[in-house]
Tab-separated table of C-alpha atoms in Angstrom:
chain	number	residue	atom	x	y	z
A	28	UNK	CA	-0.006	-0.001	-0.102
A	29	UNK	CA	1.744	3.623	-0.928
A	30	UNK	CA	0.310	7.079	-0.409
A	31	UNK	CA	1.169	9.939	-2.599
A	32	UNK	CA	0.593	13.448	-1.964
A	33	UNK	CA	-0.142	15.610	-4.961
A	34	UNK	CA	-0.501	19.439	-5.589
A	35	UNK	CA	-1.301	20.860	-8.969
A	36	UNK	CA	2.447	20.253	-10.171
A	37	UNK	CA	2.175	16.368	-9.009
A	38	UNK	CA	4.923	16.831	-6.391
A	39	UNK	CA	5.117	14.526	-3.532
A	40	UNK	CA	5.203	16.806	-0.642
A	41	UNK	CA	4.187	17.541	3.246
A	42	UNK	CA	3.689	21.252	3.288
A	43	UNK	CA	0.999	22.796	1.084
A	44	UNK	CA	0.272	26.546	0.890
A	45	UNK	CA	-3.136	27.696	1.784
A	46	UNK	CA	-5.458	27.723	-1.278
A	47	UNK	CA	-3.890	25.332	-3.278
A	48	UNK	CA	-5.331	22.251	-4.745
A	49	UNK	CA	-4.247	19.125	-3.148
A	50	UNK	CA	-5.022	15.516	-4.300
A	51	UNK	CA	-4.102	12.761	-1.544
A	52	UNK	CA	-3.698	9.427	-3.670
A	53	UNK	CA	-3.807	6.020	-2.251
A	54	UNK	CA	-2.772	2.994	-4.407
A	55	UNK	CA	-2.289	-0.851	-3.710
A	56	UNK	CA	-1.453	-3.943	-5.714
A	57	UNK	CA	-4.125	-6.488	-5.088
A	58	UNK	CA	-6.147	-9.248	-6.369
A	59	UNK	CA	-8.956	-8.912	-6.301
A	60	UNK	CA	-8.789	-5.156	-6.752
A	61	UNK	CA	-9.152	-3.367	-3.338
A	62	UNK	CA	-11.609	-0.820	-2.419
A	63	UNK	CA	-10.451	2.407	-0.419
A	64	UNK	CA	-11.384	4.706	2.305
A	65	UNK	CA	-9.718	7.792	3.474
A	66	UNK	CA	-10.253	8.750	7.223
A	67	UNK	CA	-9.013	11.748	9.265
A	68	UNK	CA	-7.508	11.895	12.797
A	69	UNK	CA	-7.704	9.765	15.817
A	70	UNK	CA	-11.514	9.983	15.616
A	71	UNK	CA	-11.730	7.867	12.285
A	72	UNK	CA	-13.848	10.202	10.546
A	73	UNK	CA	-14.455	8.971	6.780
A	74	UNK	CA	-13.509	11.685	4.605
A	75	UNK	CA	-13.906	9.622	1.048
A	76	UNK	CA	-14.576	6.123	-0.203
A	77	UNK	CA	-12.283	6.535	-3.248
A	78	UNK	CA	-8.448	6.286	-3.632
A	79	UNK	CA	-8.208	9.971	-4.030
A	80	UNK	CA	-8.930	12.554	-1.371
A	81	UNK	CA	-9.225	16.243	-3.182
A	82	UNK	CA	-9.139	19.374	-1.646
A	83	UNK	CA	-9.959	21.924	-4.343
A	84	UNK	CA	-8.461	25.140	-2.140
A	85	UNK	CA	-7.057	23.601	0.890
A	86	UNK	CA	-7.093	25.707	4.116
A	87	UNK	CA	-5.480	25.936	7.817
A	88	UNK	CA	-8.320	23.773	9.191
A	89	UNK	CA	-7.241	20.902	6.485
A	90	UNK	CA	-4.209	20.361	8.411
A	91	UNK	CA	-3.731	17.038	10.602
A	92	UNK	CA	-3.404	13.415	9.903
A	93	UNK	CA	-5.080	11.449	7.298
A	94	UNK	CA	-4.760	7.561	6.376
A	95	UNK	CA	-6.120	5.359	3.716
A	96	UNK	CA	-7.343	1.938	4.113
A	97	UNK	CA	-7.396	-0.688	1.208
A	98	UNK	CA	-9.413	-3.724	1.573
A	99	UNK	CA	-10.483	-6.928	-0.432
A	100	UNK	CA	-11.752	-10.333	0.854
A	101	UNK	CA	-8.380	-11.300	1.660
A	102	UNK	CA	-7.286	-8.435	3.885
A	103	UNK	CA	-6.724	-4.933	4.875
A	104	UNK	CA	-3.994	-2.434	4.817
A	105	UNK	CA	-3.547	1.027	6.316
A	106	UNK	CA	-1.267	3.913	5.473
A	107	UNK	CA	-0.958	7.480	6.695
A	108	UNK	CA	0.170	10.750	5.624
A	109	UNK	CA	0.293	14.328	7.460
A	110	UNK	CA	-0.908	17.401	5.887
A	111	UNK	CA	0.339	20.728	7.117
A	112	UNK	CA	-1.003	23.721	5.648
A	113	UNK	CA	0.906	26.891	5.482
A	114	UNK	CA	-0.159	30.510	5.437
A	115	UNK	CA	0.571	34.040	6.007
A	116	UNK	CA	-0.036	35.719	9.398
A	117	UNK	CA	-3.762	36.683	9.874
A	118	UNK	CA	-4.458	40.416	10.742
A	119	UNK	CA	-3.051	40.786	14.274
A	120	UNK	CA	-4.981	41.589	17.212
A	121	UNK	CA	-3.530	44.158	19.581
A	122	UNK	CA	-4.301	45.487	22.984
A	123	UNK	CA	-3.010	47.610	25.983
A	124	UNK	CA	-2.953	47.045	29.900
A	125	UNK	CA	-4.160	49.291	31.390
A	126	UNK	CA	-6.696	50.074	28.626
A	127	UNK	CA	-7.209	53.730	29.492
A	128	UNK	CA	-4.989	57.083	29.895
A	129	UNK	CA	-1.681	56.099	31.561
A	130	UNK	CA	-0.359	58.332	34.132
A	131	UNK	CA	3.050	59.473	34.167
A	132	UNK	CA	5.362	57.412	36.085
A	133	UNK	CA	3.317	54.025	35.640
A	134	UNK	CA	3.880	51.166	33.177
A	135	UNK	CA	1.883	49.931	30.211
A	136	UNK	CA	2.163	46.706	28.177
A	137	UNK	CA	1.240	46.349	24.623
A	138	UNK	CA	0.281	42.837	23.442
A	139	UNK	CA	0.016	41.503	19.854
A	140	UNK	CA	-1.162	38.418	18.619
A	141	UNK	CA	-1.680	36.487	15.233
A	142	UNK	CA	-2.400	33.102	13.853
A	143	UNK	CA	0.244	31.735	11.241
A	144	UNK	CA	2.011	28.832	9.961
A	145	UNK	CA	5.123	28.951	9.962
A	146	UNK	CA	5.034	30.789	13.064
A	147	UNK	CA	5.019	34.568	12.702
A	148	UNK	CA	8.064	36.873	14.091
A	149	UNK	CA	6.841	40.255	15.810
A	150	UNK	CA	8.391	43.681	15.765
A	151	UNK	CA	7.207	46.740	17.573
A	152	UNK	CA	7.644	50.330	16.344
A	153	UNK	CA	6.642	54.025	17.487
A	154	UNK	CA	4.992	55.979	14.289
A	155	UNK	CA	7.762	58.646	13.433
A	156	UNK	CA	10.593	56.587	14.779
A	157	UNK	CA	12.686	54.052	12.823
A	158	UNK	CA	14.006	52.310	15.968
A	159	UNK	CA	12.747	48.822	16.839
A	160	UNK	CA	11.075	49.037	20.290
A	161	UNK	CA	10.693	45.442	20.778
A	162	UNK	CA	10.818	42.010	18.915
A	163	UNK	CA	8.321	40.020	21.051
A	164	UNK	CA	4.539	39.531	21.198
A	165	UNK	CA	4.278	41.992	24.332
A	166	UNK	CA	6.062	45.106	24.655
A	167	UNK	CA	6.262	47.014	28.034
A	168	UNK	CA	7.066	50.723	28.642
A	169	UNK	CA	8.151	51.433	32.503
A	170	UNK	CA	8.358	54.810	34.060
A	171	UNK	CA	6.286	55.999	31.202
A	172	UNK	CA	6.393	59.961	30.524
A	173	UNK	CA	4.487	62.080	28.299
A	174	UNK	CA	6.881	61.916	25.538
A	175	UNK	CA	5.916	58.363	24.885
A	176	UNK	CA	2.504	59.216	23.929
A	177	UNK	CA	1.735	58.208	20.321
A	178	UNK	CA	0.581	55.691	18.082
A	179	UNK	CA	2.714	52.278	18.173
A	180	UNK	CA	2.039	49.534	15.493
A	181	UNK	CA	3.086	45.871	15.724
A	182	UNK	CA	4.332	43.963	12.548
A	183	UNK	CA	4.081	40.289	12.170
A	184	UNK	CA	5.639	38.395	9.325
A	185	UNK	CA	6.617	34.846	8.105
A	186	UNK	CA	7.949	33.947	4.736
A	187	UNK	CA	4.511	34.153	3.535
A	188	UNK	CA	3.281	37.545	4.220
A	189	UNK	CA	2.859	40.233	6.750
A	190	UNK	CA	0.275	42.405	8.498
A	191	UNK	CA	0.344	45.628	10.784
A	192	UNK	CA	-2.009	46.745	13.593
A	193	UNK	CA	-1.743	50.044	15.482
A	194	UNK	CA	-2.477	51.057	18.937
A	195	UNK	CA	-2.706	54.360	20.533
A	196	UNK	CA	-0.943	55.454	23.823
A	197	UNK	CA	-1.817	58.647	25.633
A	198	UNK	CA	0.198	59.418	28.805
A	199	UNK	CA	-1.356	62.094	31.509
A	200	UNK	CA	0.494	64.181	33.946
A	201	UNK	CA	-0.148	63.643	37.397
A	202	UNK	CA	-3.367	65.901	38.482
A	203	UNK	CA	-2.271	69.168	40.259
A	204	UNK	CA	-4.665	68.067	43.312
A	205	UNK	CA	-2.789	65.104	43.885
A	206	UNK	CA	0.453	66.547	43.770
A	207	UNK	CA	-0.825	69.221	46.256
A	208	UNK	CA	-2.380	66.451	48.661
A	209	UNK	CA	0.962	64.704	48.483
A	210	UNK	CA	2.849	67.678	49.279
A	211	UNK	CA	0.401	68.619	52.309
A	212	UNK	CA	0.700	65.199	53.744
A	213	UNK	CA	4.327	65.061	53.309
A	214	UNK	CA	4.664	68.520	55.332
A	215	UNK	CA	2.222	67.214	58.088
A	216	UNK	CA	3.930	64.103	58.563
A	217	UNK	CA	7.188	66.085	59.110
A	218	UNK	CA	5.416	68.267	61.685
A	219	UNK	CA	4.189	65.346	63.521
A	220	UNK	CA	7.315	63.686	63.560
A	221	UNK	CA	9.200	67.020	64.692
A	222	UNK	CA	6.288	67.626	67.335
A	223	UNK	CA	6.807	63.965	68.977
A	224	UNK	CA	10.257	64.380	69.152
A	225	UNK	CA	9.892	67.547	71.072
A	226	UNK	CA	7.628	66.258	73.371
A	227	UNK	CA	9.800	63.014	73.756
A	228	UNK	CA	12.549	65.285	74.947
């Protein structure tokens, strides 16, 4: 029992590009002639009762393990093939934590995610700047300042293509009221400490 996996160029291959036409062909030398069934995965889902299993436009959901059975009244043989469908990154989703405006001195984490095969690489940039900010899914800015405000974009890419997604970051100064409260609290604390010191003498 032998298996061949053919695309439009009749090449034996394991990886197929999404959208291609793919023909899995099962053949066996048998007398009397064998009947063929194609199954998918461990759940033994019957896909086709034919020696050919055809995908007119293969997609990522078609990736998986397939096997063919050749059967006649003298017995049965099985053989399997793994299908791995490759595709460019899907449009990425981006998020920010925390999600609202960020106060000066705080931290913010930008996260980017995309589905791709082969796996995508990630790059973070700030609009108007050429320098790479990060080469991971997540990018954290600590002790953030007002000059960090702006649009950041994530680029995801593999050998089949790329996509970008943009995220806005707004940094706000600490409200004056908070500054005044902090200052007054500090002065009071100093005065109380001084008073306690004088009384204890």
